[in-house]
PDB file of C-alpha atoms in Angstrom:
ATOM      1  CA  ALA A   3      17.455  -2.437  -8.964  1.00  0.00           C
ATOM      2  CA  GLN A   4      16.450  -4.718  -6.175  1.00  0.00           C
ATOM      3  CA  THR A   5      12.775  -5.514  -5.664  1.00  0.00           C
ATOM      4  CA  VAL A   6      11.011  -7.262  -2.829  1.00  0.00           C
ATOM      5  CA  THR A   7       7.675  -8.967  -3.369  1.00  0.00           C
ATOM      6  CA  GLN A   8       5.187 -10.073  -0.773  1.00  0.00           C
ATOM      7  CA  SER A   9       2.377 -11.812  -2.602  1.00  0.00           C
ATOM      8  CA  GLN A  10       0.057 -12.210   0.378  1.00  0.00           C
ATOM      9  CA  PRO A  11      -1.614  -8.893   1.287  1.00  0.00           C
ATOM     10  CA  GLU A  12      -3.513 -10.568   4.125  1.00  0.00           C
ATOM     11  CA  MET A  13      -3.136 -13.751   6.128  1.00  0.00           C
ATOM     12  CA  SER A  14      -4.931 -15.177   9.119  1.00  0.00           C
ATOM     13  CA  VAL A  15      -4.004 -17.857  11.609  1.00  0.00           C
ATOM     14  CA  GLN A  16      -5.704 -19.523  14.536  1.00  0.00           C
ATOM     15  CA  GLU A  17      -4.127 -18.811  17.880  1.00  0.00           C
ATOM     16  CA  ALA A  18      -1.450 -21.417  18.742  1.00  0.00           C
ATOM     17  CA  GLU A  19      -1.199 -22.529  15.114  1.00  0.00           C
ATOM     18  CA  THR A  20       1.643 -21.965  12.655  1.00  0.00           C
ATOM     19  CA  VAL A  21       1.636 -19.547   9.733  1.00  0.00           C
ATOM     20  CA  THR A  22       4.139 -18.866   6.968  1.00  0.00           C
ATOM     21  CA  LEU A  23       4.511 -15.508   5.265  1.00  0.00           C
ATOM     22  CA  SER A  24       6.104 -15.435   1.821  1.00  0.00           C
ATOM     23  CA  CYS A  25       8.722 -13.114   0.411  1.00  0.00           C
ATOM     24  CA  THR A  26      10.706 -13.178  -2.790  1.00  0.00           C
ATOM     25  CA  TYR A  27      13.293 -10.738  -4.000  1.00  0.00           C
ATOM     26  CA  ASP A  28      15.250  -9.949  -7.087  1.00  0.00           C
ATOM     27  CA  THR A  29      18.915  -9.054  -7.026  1.00  0.00           C
ATOM     28  CA  SER A  30      22.174  -9.520  -8.861  1.00  0.00           C
ATOM     29  CA  GLU A  31      24.225  -9.149  -5.700  1.00  0.00           C
ATOM     30  CA  SER A  32      25.726 -12.134  -3.946  1.00  0.00           C
ATOM     31  CA  ASP A  33      26.212 -10.602  -0.514  1.00  0.00           C
ATOM     32  CA  TYR A  34      23.262  -8.947   1.177  1.00  0.00           C
ATOM     33  CA  TYR A  35      21.022  -9.076   4.211  1.00  0.00           C
ATOM     34  CA  LEU A  36      17.356  -9.912   4.572  1.00  0.00           C
ATOM     35  CA  PHE A  37      14.982  -8.895   7.314  1.00  0.00           C
ATOM     36  CA  TRP A  38      11.468  -9.328   8.581  1.00  0.00           C
ATOM     37  CA  TYR A  39       9.931  -6.372  10.388  1.00  0.00           C
ATOM     38  CA  LYS A  40       6.700  -6.187  12.316  1.00  0.00           C
ATOM     39  CA  GLN A  41       4.573  -3.044  12.391  1.00  0.00           C
ATOM     40  CA  PRO A  42       1.698  -3.140  14.886  1.00  0.00           C
ATOM     41  CA  PRO A  43      -1.093  -0.533  14.817  1.00  0.00           C
ATOM     42  CA  SER A  44       1.087   1.721  16.967  1.00  0.00           C
ATOM     43  CA  ARG A  45       3.142   2.229  13.788  1.00  0.00           C
ATOM     44  CA  GLN A  46       6.453   1.389  15.499  1.00  0.00           C
ATOM     45  CA  MET A  47       8.534  -0.877  13.257  1.00  0.00           C
ATOM     46  CA  ILE A  48      10.212  -3.711  15.135  1.00  0.00           C
ATOM     47  CA  LEU A  49      12.891  -6.049  13.823  1.00  0.00           C
ATOM     48  CA  VAL A  50      11.716  -9.652  14.017  1.00  0.00           C
ATOM     49  CA  ILE A  51      14.572 -11.569  12.442  1.00  0.00           C
ATOM     50  CA  ARG A  52      17.477 -11.127  10.029  1.00  0.00           C
ATOM     51  CA  GLN A  53      19.480 -13.370   7.748  1.00  0.00           C
ATOM     52  CA  GLU A  54      22.904 -12.892   6.191  1.00  0.00           C
ATOM     53  CA  ALA A  55      22.968 -14.176   2.623  1.00  0.00           C
ATOM     54  CA  TYR A  56      26.343 -15.883   3.075  1.00  0.00           C
ATOM     55  CA  LYS A  57      24.969 -18.034   5.907  1.00  0.00           C
ATOM     56  CA  GLN A  58      23.297 -21.226   4.822  1.00  0.00           C
ATOM     57  CA  GLN A  59      21.739 -21.871   8.194  1.00  0.00           C
ATOM     58  CA  ASN A  60      18.261 -20.452   8.598  1.00  0.00           C
ATOM     59  CA  ALA A  61      17.915 -17.824  11.299  1.00  0.00           C
ATOM     60  CA  THR A  62      15.696 -18.534  14.295  1.00  0.00           C
ATOM     61  CA  GLU A  63      14.427 -16.265  17.050  1.00  0.00           C
ATOM     62  CA  ASN A  64      12.219 -18.090  19.528  1.00  0.00           C
ATOM     63  CA  ARG A  65       8.892 -18.732  17.746  1.00  0.00           C
ATOM     64  CA  PHE A  66      10.085 -17.038  14.555  1.00  0.00           C
ATOM     65  CA  SER A  67      12.156 -18.778  11.928  1.00  0.00           C
ATOM     66  CA  VAL A  68      12.949 -18.254   8.290  1.00  0.00           C
ATOM     67  CA  ASN A  69      13.269 -20.505   5.286  1.00  0.00           C
ATOM     68  CA  PHE A  70      16.003 -18.886   3.213  1.00  0.00           C
ATOM     69  CA  GLN A  71      16.395 -20.293  -0.287  1.00  0.00           C
ATOM     70  CA  LYS A  72      19.167 -18.251  -1.879  1.00  0.00           C
ATOM     71  CA  ALA A  73      19.011 -19.816  -5.311  1.00  0.00           C
ATOM     72  CA  ALA A  74      15.271 -19.322  -5.471  1.00  0.00           C
ATOM     73  CA  LYS A  75      15.591 -15.826  -3.917  1.00  0.00           C
ATOM     74  CA  SER A  76      12.953 -16.721  -1.390  1.00  0.00           C
ATOM     75  CA  PHE A  77      12.818 -15.694   2.257  1.00  0.00           C
ATOM     76  CA  SER A  78       9.706 -16.848   4.100  1.00  0.00           C
ATOM     77  CA  LEU A  79       8.860 -16.257   7.751  1.00  0.00           C
ATOM     78  CA  LYS A  80       7.333 -18.973   9.896  1.00  0.00           C
ATOM     79  CA  ILE A  81       5.570 -18.031  13.094  1.00  0.00           C
ATOM     80  CA  SER A  82       4.940 -20.968  15.398  1.00  0.00           C
ATOM     81  CA  ASP A  83       2.451 -21.092  18.267  1.00  0.00           C
ATOM     82  CA  SER A  84       0.867 -17.836  17.076  1.00  0.00           C
ATOM     83  CA  GLN A  85      -0.194 -15.405  19.751  1.00  0.00           C
ATOM     84  CA  LEU A  86      -2.674 -12.548  19.697  1.00  0.00           C
ATOM     85  CA  GLY A  87       0.218 -10.119  20.012  1.00  0.00           C
ATOM     86  CA  ASP A  88       1.609 -11.326  16.711  1.00  0.00           C
ATOM     87  CA  ALA A  89      -1.178  -9.544  14.851  1.00  0.00           C
ATOM     88  CA  ALA A  90       0.462  -6.806  12.792  1.00  0.00           C
ATOM     89  CA  MET A  91       1.751  -5.873   9.363  1.00  0.00           C
ATOM     90  CA  TYR A  92       4.858  -7.823   8.470  1.00  0.00           C
ATOM     91  CA  PHE A  93       7.383  -6.421   6.032  1.00  0.00           C
ATOM     92  CA  CYS A  94      10.167  -8.254   4.288  1.00  0.00           C
ATOM     93  CA  ALA A  95      13.233  -6.116   3.587  1.00  0.00           C
ATOM     94  CA  TYR A  96      16.461  -6.363   1.651  1.00  0.00           C
ATOM     95  CA  ARG A  97      19.656  -4.478   2.390  1.00  0.00           C
ATOM     96  CA  SER A  98      21.981  -3.960  -0.542  1.00  0.00           C
ATOM     97  CA  THR A  99      25.739  -3.685  -0.433  1.00  0.00           C
ATOM     98  CA  GLY A 100      25.203   0.028  -0.991  1.00  0.00           C
ATOM     99  CA  ASN A 101      23.362   0.249   2.335  1.00  0.00           C
ATOM    100  CA  GLN A 102      20.013   0.902   0.743  1.00  0.00           C
ATOM    101  CA  PHE A 103      16.960  -0.885   2.063  1.00  0.00           C
ATOM    102  CA  TYR A 104      14.095  -2.191  -0.051  1.00  0.00           C
ATOM    103  CA  PHE A 105      10.825  -3.188   1.551  1.00  0.00           C
ATOM    104  CA  GLY A 106       7.932  -5.275   0.326  1.00  0.00           C
ATOM    105  CA  THR A 107       4.367  -4.009   0.461  1.00  0.00           C
ATOM    106  CA  GLY A 108       3.602  -6.003   3.588  1.00  0.00           C
ATOM    107  CA  THR A 109       1.343  -8.787   4.779  1.00  0.00           C
ATOM    108  CA  SER A 110      -1.377  -8.036   7.287  1.00  0.00           C
ATOM    109  CA  LEU A 111      -1.571 -10.890   9.783  1.00  0.00           C
ATOM    110  CA  THR A 112      -4.725 -11.515  11.785  1.00  0.00           C
ATOM    111  CA  VAL A 113      -4.637 -13.917  14.716  1.00  0.00           C
ATOM    112  CA  ILE A 114      -7.982 -15.522  15.473  1.00  0.00           C
ATOM    113  CA  PRO A 115      -8.647 -16.361  19.141  1.00  0.00           C
TER     114      PRO A 115
ATOM    115  CA  GLY B   1      16.585   9.260  25.052  1.00  0.00           C
ATOM    116  CA  ALA B   2      15.663   5.627  25.131  1.00  0.00           C
ATOM    117  CA  GLY B   3      14.611   5.415  21.523  1.00  0.00           C
ATOM    118  CA  VAL B   4      14.383   7.267  18.246  1.00  0.00           C
ATOM    119  CA  SER B   5      12.074  10.227  18.483  1.00  0.00           C
ATOM    120  CA  GLN B   6      10.447  12.193  15.696  1.00  0.00           C
ATOM    121  CA  SER B   7       8.626  15.462  15.675  1.00  0.00           C
ATOM    122  CA  PRO B   8       6.006  16.498  15.022  1.00  0.00           C
ATOM    123  CA  SER B   9       3.972  13.313  15.281  1.00  0.00           C
ATOM    124  CA  ASN B  10       1.374  14.796  12.953  1.00  0.00           C
ATOM    125  CA  LYS B  11       1.619  17.679  10.527  1.00  0.00           C
ATOM    126  CA  VAL B  12      -1.151  19.151   8.419  1.00  0.00           C
ATOM    127  CA  THR B  13      -0.100  21.706   5.856  1.00  0.00           C
ATOM    128  CA  GLU B  14      -1.430  23.442   2.795  1.00  0.00           C
ATOM    129  CA  LYS B  15      -0.233  22.651  -0.667  1.00  0.00           C
ATOM    130  CA  GLY B  16       2.729  24.808  -1.598  1.00  0.00           C
ATOM    131  CA  LYS B  17       4.014  25.306   1.933  1.00  0.00           C
ATOM    132  CA  ASP B  18       7.387  24.051   3.165  1.00  0.00           C
ATOM    133  CA  VAL B  19       7.627  21.545   6.011  1.00  0.00           C
ATOM    134  CA  GLU B  20      10.471  20.363   8.186  1.00  0.00           C
ATOM    135  CA  LEU B  21      10.472  16.982   9.870  1.00  0.00           C
ATOM    136  CA  ARG B  22      12.857  16.194  12.678  1.00  0.00           C
ATOM    137  CA  CYS B  23      14.503  12.982  13.812  1.00  0.00           C
ATOM    138  CA  ASP B  24      16.466  12.433  17.026  1.00  0.00           C
ATOM    139  CA  PRO B  25      18.363   9.153  16.797  1.00  0.00           C
ATOM    140  CA  ILE B  26      19.478   7.004  19.669  1.00  0.00           C
ATOM    141  CA  SER B  27      22.529   8.511  21.290  1.00  0.00           C
ATOM    142  CA  GLY B  28      25.719   7.072  19.816  1.00  0.00           C
ATOM    143  CA  HIS B  29      24.089   5.768  16.649  1.00  0.00           C
ATOM    144  CA  THR B  30      26.127   6.951  13.697  1.00  0.00           C
ATOM    145  CA  ALA B  31      23.806   5.752  10.943  1.00  0.00           C
ATOM    146  CA  LEU B  32      20.428   7.346  10.303  1.00  0.00           C
ATOM    147  CA  TYR B  33      17.787   6.501   7.701  1.00  0.00           C
ATOM    148  CA  TRP B  34      14.692   8.196   6.321  1.00  0.00           C
ATOM    149  CA  TYR B  35      11.757   6.321   4.799  1.00  0.00           C
ATOM    150  CA  ARG B  36       8.370   7.252   3.421  1.00  0.00           C
ATOM    151  CA  GLN B  37       5.349   5.020   3.944  1.00  0.00           C
ATOM    152  CA  SER B  38       2.301   5.823   1.873  1.00  0.00           C
ATOM    153  CA  LEU B  39      -1.109   4.422   2.780  1.00  0.00           C
ATOM    154  CA  GLY B  40      -1.229   0.689   2.163  1.00  0.00           C
ATOM    155  CA  GLN B  41       2.317   0.622   0.861  1.00  0.00           C
ATOM    156  CA  GLY B  42       5.651  -0.622   2.076  1.00  0.00           C
ATOM    157  CA  LEU B  43       8.474   1.621   3.068  1.00  0.00           C
ATOM    158  CA  GLU B  44      10.205   3.666   0.423  1.00  0.00           C
ATOM    159  CA  PHE B  45      13.863   4.261   1.237  1.00  0.00           C
ATOM    160  CA  LEU B  46      14.755   7.927   0.881  1.00  0.00           C
ATOM    161  CA  ILE B  47      18.254   8.546   2.201  1.00  0.00           C
ATOM    162  CA  TYR B  48      20.759   7.461   4.795  1.00  0.00           C
ATOM    163  CA  PHE B  49      23.472   9.249   6.722  1.00  0.00           C
ATOM    164  CA  GLN B  50      26.740   7.915   8.026  1.00  0.00           C
ATOM    165  CA  GLY B  51      27.713  10.598  10.476  1.00  0.00           C
ATOM    166  CA  ASN B  52      26.805  13.872   8.795  1.00  0.00           C
ATOM    167  CA  SER B  53      27.381  12.560   5.316  1.00  0.00           C
ATOM    168  CA  ALA B  54      24.740  11.279   2.898  1.00  0.00           C
ATOM    169  CA  PRO B  55      26.652   9.337   0.215  1.00  0.00           C
ATOM    170  CA  ASP B  56      23.654   8.701  -2.005  1.00  0.00           C
ATOM    171  CA  LYS B  57      20.731  11.075  -2.425  1.00  0.00           C
ATOM    172  CA  SER B  58      19.194   9.324  -5.408  1.00  0.00           C
ATOM    173  CA  GLY B  59      16.330   7.926  -3.325  1.00  0.00           C
ATOM    174  CA  LEU B  60      14.873  11.359  -2.657  1.00  0.00           C
ATOM    175  CA  PRO B  61      11.657  11.602  -4.756  1.00  0.00           C
ATOM    176  CA  SER B  62      12.337  15.054  -6.212  1.00  0.00           C
ATOM    177  CA  ASP B  63      14.480  18.131  -5.793  1.00  0.00           C
ATOM    178  CA  ARG B  64      11.839  19.491  -3.416  1.00  0.00           C
ATOM    179  CA  PHE B  65      13.143  17.021  -0.850  1.00  0.00           C
ATOM    180  CA  SER B  66      16.336  17.609   1.075  1.00  0.00           C
ATOM    181  CA  ALA B  67      17.843  16.236   4.262  1.00  0.00           C
ATOM    182  CA  GLU B  68      20.648  17.202   6.512  1.00  0.00           C
ATOM    183  CA  ARG B  69      22.265  15.990   9.662  1.00  0.00           C
ATOM    184  CA  THR B  70      24.362  18.072  11.974  1.00  0.00           C
ATOM    185  CA  GLY B  71      26.681  17.079  14.780  1.00  0.00           C
ATOM    186  CA  GLY B  72      26.205  13.436  13.910  1.00  0.00           C
ATOM    187  CA  SER B  73      22.899  13.498  15.723  1.00  0.00           C
ATOM    188  CA  VAL B  74      19.662  15.260  14.801  1.00  0.00           C
ATOM    189  CA  SER B  75      18.469  15.086  11.223  1.00  0.00           C
ATOM    190  CA  THR B  76      15.868  17.147   9.414  1.00  0.00           C
ATOM    191  CA  LEU B  77      13.962  16.213   6.289  1.00  0.00           C
ATOM    192  CA  THR B  78      12.672  19.272   4.460  1.00  0.00           C
ATOM    193  CA  ILE B  79       9.984  19.211   1.819  1.00  0.00           C
ATOM    194  CA  GLN B  80       9.575  22.424  -0.151  1.00  0.00           C
ATOM    195  CA  ARG B  81       6.412  23.458  -1.968  1.00  0.00           C
ATOM    196  CA  THR B  82       4.510  20.437  -0.666  1.00  0.00           C
ATOM    197  CA  GLN B  83       2.159  18.555  -2.959  1.00  0.00           C
ATOM    198  CA  GLN B  84      -0.773  16.322  -2.071  1.00  0.00           C
ATOM    199  CA  GLU B  85       1.186  13.255  -3.165  1.00  0.00           C
ATOM    200  CA  ASP B  86       3.700  14.028  -0.415  1.00  0.00           C
ATOM    201  CA  SER B  87       1.087  12.966   2.142  1.00  0.00           C
ATOM    202  CA  ALA B  88       2.489   9.927   3.936  1.00  0.00           C
ATOM    203  CA  VAL B  89       4.097   8.758   7.136  1.00  0.00           C
ATOM    204  CA  TYR B  90       7.768   9.635   7.257  1.00  0.00           C
ATOM    205  CA  LEU B  91       9.807   7.205   9.332  1.00  0.00           C
ATOM    206  CA  CYS B  92      13.282   7.657  10.677  1.00  0.00           C
ATOM    207  CA  ALA B  93      15.558   4.896  11.934  1.00  0.00           C
ATOM    208  CA  SER B  94      19.028   4.729  13.396  1.00  0.00           C
ATOM    209  CA  SER B  95      21.637   2.050  13.923  1.00  0.00           C
ATOM    210  CA  LEU B  96      24.988   1.843  15.678  1.00  0.00           C
ATOM    211  CA  GLY B  97      26.731   1.901  12.351  1.00  0.00           C
ATOM    212  CA  LEU B  98      26.317   0.816   8.775  1.00  0.00           C
ATOM    213  CA  SER B  99      27.793  -2.571   9.558  1.00  0.00           C
ATOM    214  CA  ASN B 100      25.242  -3.094  12.305  1.00  0.00           C
ATOM    215  CA  ASN B 101      22.022  -4.137  10.687  1.00  0.00           C
ATOM    216  CA  GLU B 102      19.561  -3.595  13.452  1.00  0.00           C
ATOM    217  CA  GLN B 103      17.682  -0.419  12.751  1.00  0.00           C
ATOM    218  CA  PHE B 104      15.611   1.118  15.501  1.00  0.00           C
ATOM    219  CA  PHE B 105      12.639   3.005  14.148  1.00  0.00           C
ATOM    220  CA  GLY B 106      10.936   6.099  15.414  1.00  0.00           C
ATOM    221  CA  PRO B 107       7.145   6.417  15.607  1.00  0.00           C
ATOM    222  CA  GLY B 108       6.997   8.458  12.415  1.00  0.00           C
ATOM    223  CA  THR B 109       5.527  11.776  11.361  1.00  0.00           C
ATOM    224  CA  ARG B 110       2.192  11.656   9.597  1.00  0.00           C
ATOM    225  CA  LEU B 111       2.167  14.415   6.979  1.00  0.00           C
ATOM    226  CA  THR B 112      -1.094  15.503   5.425  1.00  0.00           C
ATOM    227  CA  VAL B 113      -1.034  18.000   2.585  1.00  0.00           C
ATOM    228  CA  LEU B 114      -4.390  19.597   1.915  1.00  0.00           C
TER     229      LEU B 114
END
């Protein structure tokens, strides 16, 4: 079975600085998708960024980018120029070829003004 | 509607009672997913529907849990004989199709079993 591990329960970053959230996963599949979701206190999950495993190029969405290391099964999220609105729980997720999703336990990000 | 809606937003029930949670996906979305989020935990995948069909029900925690979807739209998650460990936030999400990876989540139903 696939597992997703987020080893940082909590992280903090100074406003305007850069922070990297870690995620590793375990799988025997070769074709899959990876995601980062943001869950603010409102509880609404929001997709931040996604990466197809067959693509070598790292995905980027404005201030958010990933470092996808397929061989190492690592998928970290970098947030540049952090803003107060970035404060939330961030979840790493894996989608299997069987359309099942596996989520990590989350990293709580605090942005310090 | 504009987004995925879930009802009720909060549900308090007594142990042993049955509960029904409802999810209204975005219009036109054929894929629908149910998750459970326990306090301080990530999301636990429960089941997904493609249309009205749920190909794999192995993610449901026990036989007290069941889900159905009718008309390719509304879905209900039913928990029979609720237990205290069922207390969690139940999230629903929908996407255009299985090949489209962007899931849109609802606000969730917070279930408390006393």
